[in-house]
mmCIF file of C-alpha atoms in Angstrom:
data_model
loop_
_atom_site.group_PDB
_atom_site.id
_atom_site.type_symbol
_atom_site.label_atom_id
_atom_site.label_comp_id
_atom_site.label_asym_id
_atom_site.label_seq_id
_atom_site.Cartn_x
_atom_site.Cartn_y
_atom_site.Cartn_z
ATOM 1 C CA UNK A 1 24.189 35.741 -48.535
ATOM 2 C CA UNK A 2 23.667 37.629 -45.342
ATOM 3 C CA UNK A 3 20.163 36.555 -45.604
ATOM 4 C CA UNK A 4 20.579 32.792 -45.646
ATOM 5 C CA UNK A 5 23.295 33.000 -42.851
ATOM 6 C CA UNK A 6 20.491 34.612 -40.757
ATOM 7 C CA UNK A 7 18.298 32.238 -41.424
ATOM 8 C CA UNK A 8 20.722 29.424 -40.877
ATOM 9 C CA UNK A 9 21.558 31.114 -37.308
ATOM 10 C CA UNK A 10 17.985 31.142 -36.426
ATOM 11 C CA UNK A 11 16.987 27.350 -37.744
ATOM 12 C CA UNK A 12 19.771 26.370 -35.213
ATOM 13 C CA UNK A 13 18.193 28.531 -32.510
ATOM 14 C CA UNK A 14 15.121 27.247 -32.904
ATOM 15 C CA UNK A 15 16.348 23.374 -32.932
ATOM 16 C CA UNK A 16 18.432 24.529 -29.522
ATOM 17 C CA UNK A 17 14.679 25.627 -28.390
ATOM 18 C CA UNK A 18 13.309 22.422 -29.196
ATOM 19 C CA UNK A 19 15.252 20.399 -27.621
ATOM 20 C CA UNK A 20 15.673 22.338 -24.333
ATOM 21 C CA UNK A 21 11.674 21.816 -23.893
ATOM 22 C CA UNK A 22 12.256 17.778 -24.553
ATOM 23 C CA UNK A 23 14.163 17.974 -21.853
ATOM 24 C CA UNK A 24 12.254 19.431 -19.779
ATOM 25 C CA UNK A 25 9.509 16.967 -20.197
ATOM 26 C CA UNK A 26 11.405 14.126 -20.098
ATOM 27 C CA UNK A 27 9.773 11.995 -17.059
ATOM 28 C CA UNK A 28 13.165 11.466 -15.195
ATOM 29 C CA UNK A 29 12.941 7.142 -15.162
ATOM 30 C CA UNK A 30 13.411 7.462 -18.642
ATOM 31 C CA UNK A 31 17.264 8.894 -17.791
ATOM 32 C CA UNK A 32 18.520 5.126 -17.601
ATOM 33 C CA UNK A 33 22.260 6.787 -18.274
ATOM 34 C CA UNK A 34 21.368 9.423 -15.389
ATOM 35 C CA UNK A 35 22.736 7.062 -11.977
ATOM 36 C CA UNK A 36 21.076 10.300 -10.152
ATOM 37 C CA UNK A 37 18.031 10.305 -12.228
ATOM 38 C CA UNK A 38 17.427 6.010 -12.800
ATOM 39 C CA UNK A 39 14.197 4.606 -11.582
ATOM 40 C CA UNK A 40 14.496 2.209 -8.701
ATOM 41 C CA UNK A 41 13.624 -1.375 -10.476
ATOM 42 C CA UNK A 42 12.119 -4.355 -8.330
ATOM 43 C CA UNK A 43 11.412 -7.816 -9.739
ATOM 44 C CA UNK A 44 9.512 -10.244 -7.659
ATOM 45 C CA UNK A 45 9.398 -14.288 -8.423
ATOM 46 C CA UNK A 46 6.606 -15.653 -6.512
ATOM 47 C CA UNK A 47 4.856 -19.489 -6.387
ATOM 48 C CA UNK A 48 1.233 -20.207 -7.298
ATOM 49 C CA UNK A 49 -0.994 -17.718 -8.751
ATOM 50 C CA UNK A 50 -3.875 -19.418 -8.502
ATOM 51 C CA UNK A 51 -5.005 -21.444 -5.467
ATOM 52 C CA UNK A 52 -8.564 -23.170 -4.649
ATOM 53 C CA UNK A 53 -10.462 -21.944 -1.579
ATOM 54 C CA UNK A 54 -9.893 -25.017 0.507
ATOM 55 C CA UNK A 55 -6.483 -24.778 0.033
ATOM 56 C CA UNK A 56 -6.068 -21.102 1.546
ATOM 57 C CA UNK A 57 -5.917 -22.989 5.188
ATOM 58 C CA UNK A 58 -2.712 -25.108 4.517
ATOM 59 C CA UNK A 59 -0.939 -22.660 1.966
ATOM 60 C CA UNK A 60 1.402 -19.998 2.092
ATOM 61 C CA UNK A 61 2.455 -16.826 -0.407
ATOM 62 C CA UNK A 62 5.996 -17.488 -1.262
ATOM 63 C CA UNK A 63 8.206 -14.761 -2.957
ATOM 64 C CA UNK A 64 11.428 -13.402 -3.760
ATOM 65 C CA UNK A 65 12.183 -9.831 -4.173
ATOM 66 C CA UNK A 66 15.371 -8.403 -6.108
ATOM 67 C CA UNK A 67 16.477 -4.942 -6.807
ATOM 68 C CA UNK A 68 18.068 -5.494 -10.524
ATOM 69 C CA UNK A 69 20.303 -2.250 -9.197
ATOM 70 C CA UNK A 70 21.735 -0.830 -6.260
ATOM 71 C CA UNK A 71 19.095 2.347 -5.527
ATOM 72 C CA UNK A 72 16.700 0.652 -3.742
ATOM 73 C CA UNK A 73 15.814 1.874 -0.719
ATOM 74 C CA UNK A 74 12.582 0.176 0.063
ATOM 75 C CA UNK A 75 10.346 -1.802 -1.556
ATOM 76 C CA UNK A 76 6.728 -2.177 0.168
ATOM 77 C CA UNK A 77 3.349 -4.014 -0.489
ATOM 78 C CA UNK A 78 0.074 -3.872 0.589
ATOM 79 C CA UNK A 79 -3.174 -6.770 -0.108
ATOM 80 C CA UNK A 80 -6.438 -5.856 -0.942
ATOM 81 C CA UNK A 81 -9.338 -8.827 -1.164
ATOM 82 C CA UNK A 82 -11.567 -8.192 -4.246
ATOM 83 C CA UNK A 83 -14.541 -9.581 -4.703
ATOM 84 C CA UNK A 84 -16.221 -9.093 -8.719
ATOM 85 C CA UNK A 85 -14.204 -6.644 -9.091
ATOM 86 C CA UNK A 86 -14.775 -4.407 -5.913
ATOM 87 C CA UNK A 87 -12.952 -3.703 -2.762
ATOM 88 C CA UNK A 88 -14.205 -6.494 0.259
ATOM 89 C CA UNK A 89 -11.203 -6.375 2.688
ATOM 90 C CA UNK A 90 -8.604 -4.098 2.737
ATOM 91 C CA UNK A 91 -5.892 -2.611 1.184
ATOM 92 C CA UNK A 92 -3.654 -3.709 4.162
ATOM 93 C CA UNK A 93 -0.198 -3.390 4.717
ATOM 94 C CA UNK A 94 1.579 -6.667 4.186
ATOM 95 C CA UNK A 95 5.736 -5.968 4.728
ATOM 96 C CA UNK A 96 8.133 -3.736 3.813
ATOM 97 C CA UNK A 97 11.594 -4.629 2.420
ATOM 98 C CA UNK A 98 15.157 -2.948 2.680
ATOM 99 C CA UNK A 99 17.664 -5.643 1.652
ATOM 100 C CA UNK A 100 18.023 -7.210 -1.825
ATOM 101 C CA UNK A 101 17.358 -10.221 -2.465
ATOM 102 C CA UNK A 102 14.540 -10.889 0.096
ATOM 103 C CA UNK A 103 12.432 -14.009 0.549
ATOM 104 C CA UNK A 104 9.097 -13.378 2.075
ATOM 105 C CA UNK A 105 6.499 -15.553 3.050
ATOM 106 C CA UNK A 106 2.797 -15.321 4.616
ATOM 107 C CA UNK A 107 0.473 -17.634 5.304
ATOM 108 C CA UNK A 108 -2.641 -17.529 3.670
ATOM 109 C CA UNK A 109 -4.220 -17.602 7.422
ATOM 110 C CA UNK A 110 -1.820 -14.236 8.458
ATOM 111 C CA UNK A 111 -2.816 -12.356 4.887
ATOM 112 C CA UNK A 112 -6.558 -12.785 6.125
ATOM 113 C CA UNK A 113 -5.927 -11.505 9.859
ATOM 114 C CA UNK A 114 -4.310 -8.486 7.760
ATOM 115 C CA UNK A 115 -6.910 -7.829 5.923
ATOM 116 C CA UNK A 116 -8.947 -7.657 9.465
ATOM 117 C CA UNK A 117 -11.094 -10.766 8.625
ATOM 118 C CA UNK A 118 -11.950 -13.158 11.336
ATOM 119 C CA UNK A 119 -10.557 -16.706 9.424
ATOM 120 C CA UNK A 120 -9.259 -17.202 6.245
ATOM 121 C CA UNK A 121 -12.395 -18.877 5.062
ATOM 122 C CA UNK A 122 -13.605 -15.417 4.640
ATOM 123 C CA UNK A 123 -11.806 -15.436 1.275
ATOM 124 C CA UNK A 124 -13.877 -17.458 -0.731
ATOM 125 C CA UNK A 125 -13.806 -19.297 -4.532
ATOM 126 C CA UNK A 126 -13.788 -16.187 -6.806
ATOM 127 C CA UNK A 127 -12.101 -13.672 -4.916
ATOM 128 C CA UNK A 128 -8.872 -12.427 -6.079
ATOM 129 C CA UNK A 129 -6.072 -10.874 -3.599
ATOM 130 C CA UNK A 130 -4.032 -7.946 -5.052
ATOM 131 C CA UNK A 131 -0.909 -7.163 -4.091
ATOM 132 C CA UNK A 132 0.160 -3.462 -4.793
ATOM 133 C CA UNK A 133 3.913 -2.734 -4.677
ATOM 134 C CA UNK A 134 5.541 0.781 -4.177
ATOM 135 C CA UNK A 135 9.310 1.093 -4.440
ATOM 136 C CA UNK A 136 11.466 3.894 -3.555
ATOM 137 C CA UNK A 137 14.956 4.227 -4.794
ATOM 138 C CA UNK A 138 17.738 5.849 -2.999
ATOM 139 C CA UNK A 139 17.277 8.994 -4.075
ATOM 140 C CA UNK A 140 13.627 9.766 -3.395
ATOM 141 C CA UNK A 141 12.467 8.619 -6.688
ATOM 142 C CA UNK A 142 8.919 6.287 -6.007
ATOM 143 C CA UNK A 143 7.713 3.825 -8.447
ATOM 144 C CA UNK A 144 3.809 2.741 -8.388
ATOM 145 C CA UNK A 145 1.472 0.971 -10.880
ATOM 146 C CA UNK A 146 0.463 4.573 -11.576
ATOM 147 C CA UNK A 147 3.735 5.797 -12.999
ATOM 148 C CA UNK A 148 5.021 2.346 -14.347
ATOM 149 C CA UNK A 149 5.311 1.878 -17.959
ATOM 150 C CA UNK A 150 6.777 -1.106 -19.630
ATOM 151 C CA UNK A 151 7.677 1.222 -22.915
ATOM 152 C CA UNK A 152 9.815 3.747 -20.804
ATOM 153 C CA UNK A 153 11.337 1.497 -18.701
ATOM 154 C CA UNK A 154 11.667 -0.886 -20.905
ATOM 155 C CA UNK A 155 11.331 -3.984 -18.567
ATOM 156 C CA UNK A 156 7.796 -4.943 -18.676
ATOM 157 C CA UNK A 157 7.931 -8.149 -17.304
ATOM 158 C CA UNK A 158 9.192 -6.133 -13.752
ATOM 159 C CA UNK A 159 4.966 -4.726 -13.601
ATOM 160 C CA UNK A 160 4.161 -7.703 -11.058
ATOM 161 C CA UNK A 161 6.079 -6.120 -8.829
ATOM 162 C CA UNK A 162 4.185 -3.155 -8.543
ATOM 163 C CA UNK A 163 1.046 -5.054 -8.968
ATOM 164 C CA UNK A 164 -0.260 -8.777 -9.288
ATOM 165 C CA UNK A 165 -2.867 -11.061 -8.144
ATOM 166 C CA UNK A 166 -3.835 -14.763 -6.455
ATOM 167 C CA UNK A 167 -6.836 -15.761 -7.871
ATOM 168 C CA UNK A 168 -9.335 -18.047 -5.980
ATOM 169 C CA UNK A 169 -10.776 -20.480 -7.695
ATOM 170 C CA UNK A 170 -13.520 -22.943 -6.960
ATOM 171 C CA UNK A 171 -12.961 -26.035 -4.863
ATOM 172 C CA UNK A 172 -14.620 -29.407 -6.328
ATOM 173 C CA UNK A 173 -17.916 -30.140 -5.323
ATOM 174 C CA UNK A 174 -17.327 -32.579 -2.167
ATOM 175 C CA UNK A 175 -20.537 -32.228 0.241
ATOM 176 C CA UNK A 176 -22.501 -34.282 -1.990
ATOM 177 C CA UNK A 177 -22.275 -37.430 -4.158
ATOM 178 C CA UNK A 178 -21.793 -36.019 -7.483
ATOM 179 C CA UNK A 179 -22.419 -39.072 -9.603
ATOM 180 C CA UNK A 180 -26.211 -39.241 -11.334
ATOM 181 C CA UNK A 181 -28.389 -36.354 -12.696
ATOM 182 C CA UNK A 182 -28.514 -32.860 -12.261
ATOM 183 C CA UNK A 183 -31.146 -30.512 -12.713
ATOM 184 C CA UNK A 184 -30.648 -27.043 -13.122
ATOM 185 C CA UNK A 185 -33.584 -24.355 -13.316
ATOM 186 C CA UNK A 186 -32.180 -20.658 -14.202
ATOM 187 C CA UNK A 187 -34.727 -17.365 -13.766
ATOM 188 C CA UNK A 188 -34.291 -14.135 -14.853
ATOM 189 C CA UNK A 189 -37.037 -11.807 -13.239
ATOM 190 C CA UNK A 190 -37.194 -9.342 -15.912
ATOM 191 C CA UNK A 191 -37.801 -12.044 -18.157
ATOM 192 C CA UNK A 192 -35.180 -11.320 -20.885
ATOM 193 C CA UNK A 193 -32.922 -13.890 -20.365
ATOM 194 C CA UNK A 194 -29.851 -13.550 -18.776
ATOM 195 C CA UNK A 195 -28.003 -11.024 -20.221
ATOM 196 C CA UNK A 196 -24.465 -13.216 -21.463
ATOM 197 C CA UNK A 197 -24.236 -14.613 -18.145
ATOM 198 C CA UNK A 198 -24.190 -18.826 -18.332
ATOM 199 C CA UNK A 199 -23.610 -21.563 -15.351
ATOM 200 C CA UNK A 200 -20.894 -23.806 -15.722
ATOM 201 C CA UNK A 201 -20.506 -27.237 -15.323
ATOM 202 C CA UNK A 202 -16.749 -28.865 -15.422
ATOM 203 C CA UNK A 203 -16.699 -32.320 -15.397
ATOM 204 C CA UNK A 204 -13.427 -34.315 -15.462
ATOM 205 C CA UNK A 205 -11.723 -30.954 -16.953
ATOM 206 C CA UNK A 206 -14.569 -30.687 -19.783
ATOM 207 C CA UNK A 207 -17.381 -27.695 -19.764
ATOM 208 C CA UNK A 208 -20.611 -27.586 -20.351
ATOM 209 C CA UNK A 209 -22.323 -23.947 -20.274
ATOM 210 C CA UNK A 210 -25.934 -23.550 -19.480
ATOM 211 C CA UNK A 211 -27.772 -20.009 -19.991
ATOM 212 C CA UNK A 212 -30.861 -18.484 -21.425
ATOM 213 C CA UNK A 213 -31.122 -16.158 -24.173
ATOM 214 C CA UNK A 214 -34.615 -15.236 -23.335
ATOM 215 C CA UNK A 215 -37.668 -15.240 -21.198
ATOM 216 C CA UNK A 216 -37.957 -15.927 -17.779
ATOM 217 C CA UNK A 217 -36.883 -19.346 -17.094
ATOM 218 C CA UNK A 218 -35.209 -22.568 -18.593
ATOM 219 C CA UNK A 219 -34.255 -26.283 -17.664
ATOM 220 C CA UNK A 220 -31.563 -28.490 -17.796
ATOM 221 C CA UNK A 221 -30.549 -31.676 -16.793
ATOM 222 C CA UNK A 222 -26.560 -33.093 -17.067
ATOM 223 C CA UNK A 223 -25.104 -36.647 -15.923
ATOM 224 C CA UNK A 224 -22.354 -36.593 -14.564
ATOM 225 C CA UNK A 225 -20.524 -40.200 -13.894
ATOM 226 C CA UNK A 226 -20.018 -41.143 -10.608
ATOM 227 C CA UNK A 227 -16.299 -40.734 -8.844
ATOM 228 C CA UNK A 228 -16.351 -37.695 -11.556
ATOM 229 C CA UNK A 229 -14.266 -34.383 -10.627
ATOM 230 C CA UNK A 230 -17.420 -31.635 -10.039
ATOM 231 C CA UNK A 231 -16.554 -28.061 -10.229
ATOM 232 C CA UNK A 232 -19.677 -25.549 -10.913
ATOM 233 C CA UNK A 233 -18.911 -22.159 -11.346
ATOM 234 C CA UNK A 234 -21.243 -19.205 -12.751
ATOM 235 C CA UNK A 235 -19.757 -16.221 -14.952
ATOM 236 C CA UNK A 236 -21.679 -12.981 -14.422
ATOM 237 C CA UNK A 237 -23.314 -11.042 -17.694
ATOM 238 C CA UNK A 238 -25.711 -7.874 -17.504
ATOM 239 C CA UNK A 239 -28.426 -6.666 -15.080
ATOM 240 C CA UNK A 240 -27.090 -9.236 -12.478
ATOM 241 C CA UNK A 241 -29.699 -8.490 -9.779
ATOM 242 C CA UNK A 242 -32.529 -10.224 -12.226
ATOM 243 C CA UNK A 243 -30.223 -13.400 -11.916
ATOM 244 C CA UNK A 244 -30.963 -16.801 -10.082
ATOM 245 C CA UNK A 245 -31.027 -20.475 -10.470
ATOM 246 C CA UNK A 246 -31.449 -23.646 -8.512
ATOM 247 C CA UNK A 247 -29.787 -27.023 -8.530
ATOM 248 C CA UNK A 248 -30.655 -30.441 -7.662
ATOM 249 C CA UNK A 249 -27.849 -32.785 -7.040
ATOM 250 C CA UNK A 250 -28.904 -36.904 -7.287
ATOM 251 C CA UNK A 251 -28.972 -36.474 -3.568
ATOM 252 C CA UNK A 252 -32.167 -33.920 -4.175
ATOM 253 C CA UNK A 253 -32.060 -29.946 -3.825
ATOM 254 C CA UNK A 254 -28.667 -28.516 -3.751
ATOM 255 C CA UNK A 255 -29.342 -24.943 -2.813
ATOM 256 C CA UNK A 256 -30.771 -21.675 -4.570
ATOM 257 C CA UNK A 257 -28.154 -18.924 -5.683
ATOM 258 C CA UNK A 258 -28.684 -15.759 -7.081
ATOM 259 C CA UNK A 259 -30.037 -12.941 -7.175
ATOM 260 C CA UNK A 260 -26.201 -11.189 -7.881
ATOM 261 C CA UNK A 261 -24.824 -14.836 -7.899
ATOM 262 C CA UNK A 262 -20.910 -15.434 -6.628
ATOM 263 C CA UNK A 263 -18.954 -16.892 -8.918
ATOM 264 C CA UNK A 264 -18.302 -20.297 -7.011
ATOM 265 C CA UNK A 265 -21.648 -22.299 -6.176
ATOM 266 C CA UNK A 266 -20.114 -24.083 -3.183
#
């Protein structure tokens, strides 16, 4: 008997044990019943997410910041222009904010002086600005994208807040009459093709993708009806330095793009 109350005394000891060293891990925004410990939330409701380059000049970024509690200190943002992927402009500091609710609101024009850009039409079709959030509660406690996490916080929809983006996409084709044939000639210097990467044409809201799978070179012709809605973007693959092509608009030669090829053609 003395035996098995030992053991009983020491099972308990060693559950004390275990939890002690949970606790001691325990990343302290997942305390939401701690008002010393709790994370300092921000939610942010903002307008479009994705605008077309010509519109940049005219437009604004629109947004309204709450603090679902009342340890919030600060809540501050900074804009970085990324172009495929990589750093162009920036990151820049955009505002800070103290008082919740907040509306905010930049011109596309004041995001790109920011960013230390000489005019807005710097930021071109495929480009995407991201806005990185930090927010720092009342009691020290910073939240980032790098120590957000929608399963301990439990509020996943609050991420953009601490990280979102405004995608710029391509602007119509308007410099030329659109309405006849088009010819497009694709290279790939290596002469393997090109790698998963493919031109598109979007006419009236329909696609047509043009690539080659291998060799050096193709052609390809597409009508498009005149008045039609003309957008032309390319979406890059592999080995993107072996990439170019050419177009000719019913007008006659439209430009040569490539090698590396943006994702907008105009």
């Amino acid at each position: 008997m003395k035996r098995i109350f030992m053991y009983m005394i020491g099972f308990c000891l060693l559950s004390v044990g275990f939890v002690s060293c949970e606790e001691d891990e325990k990343d302290p925004m997942q305390v939401h019943l701690d008002e010393a410990n709790k994370a300092p939330y921000v939610r942010i409701k903002t307008n479009a997410t994705v605008l077309g380059a010509s519109e940049l000049p005219t437009s604004s970024f629109d947004a309204t910041v709450s603090a679902l509690e009342n340890n919030v200190a600060s809540w501050d943002v900074t804009v970085t222009l990324e172009q495929g992927g990589d750093a162009a402009a920036g990151p820049a500091a955009l505002t800070s904010v103290s008082s919740f609710p907040s509306d905010i609101s930049f011109t596309y024009p004041e995001i790109a002086s920011a960013l230390g850009l000489s005019d807005v039409s710097e930021i071109v079709g495929g480009n995407v600005l991201r806005f990185l959030g930090t927010a720092t509660g009342t009691s020290g406690l910073v939240v980032t994208q790098d120590n957000f996490s929608g399963s301990i916080l439990g509020q996943a929809e609050q991420l953009p807040a601490f990280n979102f983006i405004v995608t710029v996409d391509c602007s119509p084709i308007t410099d030329v009459s659109v309405g006849g044939t088009w010819n497009i000639d694709i290279f790939d210097s290596f002469g393997d093709g090109w790698d998963g990467a493919f031109l598109t044409f979007t006419v009236n809201g329909v696609d047509t993708d043009f690539t080659i799978g291998g060799g050096s070179e193709g052609n390809f012709t597409i009508d498009v009806p005149a008045g039609a809605e003309l957008f032309i973007r390319y979406t890059s693959g592999a080995f993107e330095e072996e990439h170019t092509f050419t177009l000719t608009s019913p007008e006659g030669p439209y430009g040569d793009f490539g090698p590396n090829p943006l994702l907008c053609v105009n």
